[in-house]
Amino acid sequence: MEATASLPEWRSNLAMIAALMARSKNELLRVPGAAIPGVLAPTIFFLGLNGVFGALTQLNGFETGSYESFIVPVSMLQGAGFTGAAAGVNLARDIEAGWVDRLLVSPAPRWVLLTGTVLSASARSLIPASSVFAFALLLGAGWPGIDGLLVLFSMVAAMAAAAACWGSALALRFKSQSAAPLMQAGMMGLILTTTAYAPLALLQPWLQSVAEVNPVTEVIEAARQGFVGGVSWAGTWPGIVALLGMLAILGAWALREMRRTAR
Amino acid sequence: MSQLATNARVVRALGMRSLRQTFRRPQLIAPILIFPTLLLAIQTGGAGGAVDLPGFPPVQSFLQFMLAGAMMQSLMLAGNSGGIALAVDIEMGFTDRLFSAPIPRFAIVLGRLAGTAALGLFSSLWFLAIGLVFGAEIESGVPGALIVIALVTTTAMAVGGIGAAIALRTGKASVAQGLFPLVLVVLFLSSAFFPESLMIEPAKTIAEYNPLSFVVDGIRNPIIAEINASDLLDALLAIAGIVVLGLVLSARALRHRLRVG
């Protein structure tokens, strides 16, 4: 931190965020095997769901005849959810090891520490997303177009950031890796109680009611646009609003937990 | 006290320890109960319309069809969790202490498997209760429910044998944990979540020959229809095959563990 002490505040904050992201990158490069479950899980879910539920497209009301195309954004967002939850688990590990205590006594603002963790997760989520996307194309999923691709990957990165805020808040609250199932189950529940498996009209009434109020439904619908039709602003902005809302609420919660931990 | 009674006490004590360990650690209990329950709810709500597909077996509801899949998922993950817990015991040196105690070696593995079987029993009761609460009927009544409970419990023990063998062979919790995705692959490539005839190739062909499909069909049959002796026999043969595989692998792995320490 000495080198950054004389820098303007915004630059030292950026340097701190970059350092935290570099640490995350180093973890990935030094133990590449650790990333395998995060890549495998959504890929297996994609291949499995497609093989198992592929016949659902025969039901009246399905927007596409290709279940690969329908399910690929869900699996990519699921990968983002897993990656965000993993960021929470890693933070809990760092808390158990005492590393976070050292971070908290540094002069860096709390939001900078959180941003480093969240942006790292966001960047890492692109790895499983790319893997699922490549598999989907190989299996015959439609090409979403450049605009569809941009919307899709932006949604994935932002979803991972929201998931990382969720995971970090829980890690800071429980200060133990034992909270890992809650981090993962929370994200899994949030992403799958949507139009993940079938269009809204084909869901069972209880799930339909949940999906209608679940903000991730808008995210999935926005991410799916390129695969089931054209990309439009009308189909995109609800997803952006939903993600901004989740980021604001979960980010504020994580920050509050971080301040509480520091006290 | 006879040798048999002593061994039974050891198995019971280790089995109880294994159960307590699972219920005390959220990381171990979550994959066995929370995730399968969550997936059961979501898949039932999301893919429930599948019962209208031509070729779908006659069922009261998709929940009724899915109960067997949820039990299967739960017991497979119970077997995997048992393997992870055994590997942790090896890493921590607890198993070494047991090896030096005047108890038969097989009792150490059997104790862990007894715990996994108890988890299987708990899981079958849990999902049957969920089914009944949410309106899924057990078509073959109490005898059918008893068959389901027995099949789930014995399969959990059989699958636990393979988990134990991997833990004994590798002695590393990370390796046992790494099998989690493989468990999902094997499950997806069976008739656990959808009728085989409606699956997409190549999953359909693989599911046709996957032994787990026979087990899951055996568990599902008494739930969605009258008891079918042929399905039951197929399930028992498949379970016997998994038991034999687990026993052979465990015995070899135990010998290896005793050799390398």
GROMACS .gro file of N, CA and C in nm, chain A residues 49 52-63 67 70-71 74 189 191-211 217 220-221 224, chain B residues 37-53 56 61-63 66 193-194:
model
  201
   49LEU      N    1  -3.014  -3.145  -1.873
   49LEU     CA    2  -3.149  -3.091  -1.890
   49LEU      C    3  -3.195  -3.104  -2.034
   52VAL      N    4  -3.277  -3.468  -2.101
   52VAL     CA    5  -3.392  -3.518  -2.027
   52VAL      C    6  -3.521  -3.447  -2.068
   53PHE      N    7  -3.517  -3.315  -2.070
   53PHE     CA    8  -3.642  -3.240  -2.091
   53PHE      C    9  -3.661  -3.189  -2.234
   54GLY      N   10  -3.575  -3.232  -2.325
   54GLY     CA   11  -3.580  -3.182  -2.462
   54GLY      C   12  -3.717  -3.196  -2.528
   55ALA      N   13  -3.791  -3.301  -2.489
   55ALA     CA   14  -3.922  -3.326  -2.552
   55ALA      C   15  -4.026  -3.222  -2.513
   56LEU      N   16  -3.996  -3.140  -2.414
   56LEU     CA   17  -4.094  -3.038  -2.371
   56LEU      C   18  -4.131  -2.941  -2.482
   57THR      N   19  -4.042  -2.928  -2.580
   57THR     CA   20  -4.071  -2.833  -2.689
   57THR      C   21  -4.191  -2.878  -2.773
   58GLN      N   22  -4.231  -3.005  -2.756
   58GLN     CA   23  -4.349  -3.054  -2.829
   58GLN      C   24  -4.480  -2.998  -2.770
   59LEU      N   25  -4.470  -2.941  -2.650
   59LEU     CA   26  -4.591  -2.885  -2.587
   59LEU      C   27  -4.632  -2.757  -2.657
   60ASN      N   28  -4.761  -2.736  -2.669
   60ASN     CA   29  -4.810  -2.611  -2.728
   60ASN      C   30  -4.770  -2.494  -2.640
   61GLY      N   31  -4.720  -2.387  -2.704
   61GLY     CA   32  -4.685  -2.268  -2.626
   61GLY      C   33  -4.536  -2.248  -2.613
   62PHE      N   34  -4.457  -2.342  -2.663
   62PHE     CA   35  -4.312  -2.324  -2.658
   62PHE      C   36  -4.270  -2.229  -2.769
   63GLU      N   37  -4.178  -2.134  -2.733
   63GLU     CA   38  -4.143  -2.031  -2.833
   63GLU      C   39  -4.043  -2.082  -2.937
   67TYR      N   40  -3.474  -2.705  -2.769
   67TYR     CA   41  -3.461  -2.689  -2.623
   67TYR      C   42  -3.320  -2.643  -2.586
   70PHE      N   43  -3.333  -2.284  -2.587
   70PHE     CA   44  -3.416  -2.233  -2.480
   70PHE      C   45  -3.342  -2.237  -2.346
   71ILE      N   46  -3.265  -2.344  -2.326
   71ILE     CA   47  -3.207  -2.368  -2.193
   71ILE      C   48  -3.066  -2.309  -2.178
   74VAL      N   49  -3.010  -2.020  -1.943
   74VAL     CA   50  -3.034  -2.059  -1.802
   74VAL      C   51  -2.907  -2.122  -1.745
  189GLY      N   52  -3.210  -2.157  -0.625
  189GLY     CA   53  -3.354  -2.132  -0.611
  189GLY      C   54  -3.397  -2.008  -0.687
  191ILE      N   55  -3.252  -1.864  -0.948
  191ILE     CA   56  -3.240  -1.876  -1.095
  191ILE      C   57  -3.342  -1.975  -1.153
  192LEU      N   58  -3.372  -2.080  -1.078
  192LEU     CA   59  -3.460  -2.183  -1.135
  192LEU      C   60  -3.610  -2.161  -1.109
  193THR      N   61  -3.644  -2.074  -1.012
  193THR     CA   62  -3.788  -2.047  -0.992
  193THR      C   63  -3.832  -1.934  -1.086
  194THR      N   64  -3.801  -1.954  -1.211
  194THR     CA   65  -3.830  -1.856  -1.316
  194THR      C   66  -3.885  -1.932  -1.437
  195THR      N   67  -3.872  -1.872  -1.553
  195THR     CA   68  -3.912  -1.943  -1.674
  195THR      C   69  -3.796  -2.028  -1.726
  196ALA      N   70  -3.716  -2.082  -1.632
  196ALA     CA   71  -3.597  -2.158  -1.669
  196ALA      C   72  -3.631  -2.281  -1.754
  197TYR      N   73  -3.728  -2.359  -1.710
  197TYR     CA   74  -3.757  -2.485  -1.778
  197TYR      C   75  -3.858  -2.472  -1.892
  198ALA      N   76  -3.950  -2.378  -1.877
  198ALA     CA   77  -4.059  -2.367  -1.976
  198ALA      C   78  -4.111  -2.223  -1.976
  199PRO      N   79  -4.179  -2.182  -2.083
  199PRO     CA   80  -4.238  -2.047  -2.083
  199PRO      C   81  -4.340  -2.031  -1.969
  200LEU      N   82  -4.362  -1.906  -1.932
  200LEU     CA   83  -4.448  -1.875  -1.817
  200LEU      C   84  -4.584  -1.947  -1.824
  201ALA      N   85  -4.643  -1.947  -1.941
  201ALA     CA   86  -4.779  -2.004  -1.954
  201ALA      C   87  -4.781  -2.154  -1.927
  202LEU      N   88  -4.666  -2.220  -1.941
  202LEU     CA   89  -4.663  -2.366  -1.923
  202LEU      C   90  -4.621  -2.409  -1.783
  203LEU      N   91  -4.587  -2.310  -1.698
  203LEU     CA   92  -4.545  -2.345  -1.562
  203LEU      C   93  -4.668  -2.381  -1.479
  204GLN      N   94  -4.645  -2.460  -1.373
  204GLN     CA   95  -4.753  -2.490  -1.279
  204GLN      C   96  -4.793  -2.359  -1.209
  205PRO      N   97  -4.918  -2.346  -1.169
  205PRO     CA   98  -4.965  -2.217  -1.115
  205PRO      C   99  -4.878  -2.158  -1.004
  206TRP      N  100  -4.832  -2.243  -0.909
  206TRP     CA  101  -4.753  -2.187  -0.798
  206TRP      C  102  -4.621  -2.129  -0.848
  207LEU      N  103  -4.558  -2.201  -0.944
  207LEU     CA  104  -4.430  -2.154  -0.995
  207LEU      C  105  -4.450  -2.031  -1.085
  208GLN      N  106  -4.564  -2.029  -1.152
  208GLN     CA  107  -4.598  -1.913  -1.236
  208GLN      C  108  -4.604  -1.787  -1.148
  209SER      N  109  -4.671  -1.800  -1.032
  209SER     CA  110  -4.683  -1.685  -0.941
  209SER      C  111  -4.546  -1.641  -0.891
  210VAL      N  112  -4.461  -1.739  -0.858
  210VAL     CA  113  -4.326  -1.705  -0.808
  210VAL      C  114  -4.245  -1.639  -0.920
  211ALA      N  115  -4.253  -1.701  -1.040
  211ALA     CA  116  -4.173  -1.649  -1.153
  211ALA      C  117  -4.213  -1.507  -1.190
  217THR      N  118  -3.644  -1.370  -1.354
  217THR     CA  119  -3.722  -1.405  -1.474
  217THR      C  120  -3.693  -1.304  -1.585
  220ILE      N  121  -3.347  -1.368  -1.727
  220ILE     CA  122  -3.345  -1.485  -1.816
  220ILE      C  123  -3.412  -1.450  -1.950
  221GLU      N  124  -3.524  -1.382  -1.943
  221GLU     CA  125  -3.595  -1.347  -2.067
  221GLU      C  126  -3.508  -1.255  -2.155
  224ARG      N  127  -3.229  -1.458  -2.305
  224ARG     CA  128  -3.277  -1.559  -2.399
  224ARG      C  129  -3.319  -1.501  -2.534
  300THR      N  130  -3.473  -3.160  -0.272
  300THR     CA  131  -3.608  -3.109  -0.246
  300THR      C  132  -3.634  -2.985  -0.332
  301LEU      N  133  -3.532  -2.899  -0.336
  301LEU     CA  134  -3.544  -2.777  -0.417
  301LEU      C  135  -3.564  -2.813  -0.565
  302LEU      N  136  -3.482  -2.906  -0.613
  302LEU     CA  137  -3.494  -2.947  -0.754
  302LEU      C  138  -3.627  -3.015  -0.782
  303LEU      N  139  -3.674  -3.094  -0.685
  303LEU     CA  140  -3.804  -3.161  -0.701
  303LEU      C  141  -3.913  -3.056  -0.721
  304ALA      N  142  -3.911  -2.954  -0.635
  304ALA     CA  143  -4.013  -2.849  -0.643
  304ALA      C  144  -4.004  -2.776  -0.777
  305ILE      N  145  -3.882  -2.740  -0.815
  305ILE     CA  146  -3.864  -2.660  -0.935
  305ILE      C  147  -3.896  -2.741  -1.062
  306GLN      N  148  -3.848  -2.864  -1.066
  306GLN     CA  149  -3.873  -2.944  -1.186
  306GLN      C  150  -4.020  -2.981  -1.198
  307THR      N  151  -4.084  -3.005  -1.083
  307THR     CA  152  -4.226  -3.036  -1.087
  307THR      C  153  -4.305  -2.916  -1.137
  308GLY      N  154  -4.268  -2.798  -1.086
  308GLY     CA  155  -4.338  -2.677  -1.128
  308GLY      C  156  -4.304  -2.635  -1.269
  309GLY      N  157  -4.178  -2.657  -1.309
  309GLY     CA  158  -4.133  -2.609  -1.440
  309GLY      C  159  -4.165  -2.702  -1.554
  310ALA      N  160  -4.155  -2.832  -1.529
  310ALA     CA  161  -4.174  -2.928  -1.638
  310ALA      C  162  -4.299  -3.012  -1.616
  311GLY      N  163  -4.387  -2.964  -1.529
  311GLY     CA  164  -4.508  -3.040  -1.495
  311GLY      C  165  -4.597  -3.068  -1.615
  312GLY      N  166  -4.591  -2.981  -1.717
  312GLY     CA  167  -4.673  -2.999  -1.836
  312GLY      C  168  -4.634  -3.123  -1.915
  313ALA      N  169  -4.520  -3.183  -1.880
  313ALA     CA  170  -4.471  -3.300  -1.954
  313ALA      C  171  -4.569  -3.416  -1.950
  314VAL      N  172  -4.652  -3.420  -1.846
  314VAL     CA  173  -4.745  -3.534  -1.836
  314VAL      C  174  -4.844  -3.537  -1.953
  315ASP      N  175  -4.856  -3.423  -2.025
  315ASP     CA  176  -4.948  -3.419  -2.140
  315ASP      C  177  -4.881  -3.467  -2.269
  316LEU      N  178  -4.752  -3.495  -2.262
  316LEU     CA  179  -4.681  -3.540  -2.383
  316LEU      C  180  -4.728  -3.679  -2.423
  319PHE      N  181  -4.614  -4.033  -2.242
  319PHE     CA  182  -4.581  -4.022  -2.099
  319PHE      C  183  -4.665  -4.126  -2.024
  324SER      N  184  -4.980  -3.713  -1.128
  324SER     CA  185  -4.918  -3.581  -1.145
  324SER      C  186  -4.769  -3.600  -1.171
  325PHE      N  187  -4.705  -3.491  -1.216
  325PHE     CA  188  -4.560  -3.500  -1.242
  325PHE      C  189  -4.484  -3.519  -1.110
  326LEU      N  190  -4.540  -3.465  -1.001
  326LEU     CA  191  -4.477  -3.482  -0.869
  326LEU      C  192  -4.469  -3.631  -0.835
  329MET      N  193  -4.195  -3.780  -1.025
  329MET     CA  194  -4.062  -3.731  -0.990
  329MET      C  195  -4.011  -3.777  -0.853
  456PHE      N  196  -3.540  -3.867  -1.404
  456PHE     CA  197  -3.619  -3.745  -1.413
  456PHE      C  198  -3.722  -3.743  -1.526
  457PHE      N  199  -3.716  -3.839  -1.615
  457PHE     CA  200  -3.807  -3.837  -1.730
  457PHE      C  201  -3.820  -3.979  -1.784
   0.00000   0.00000   0.00000
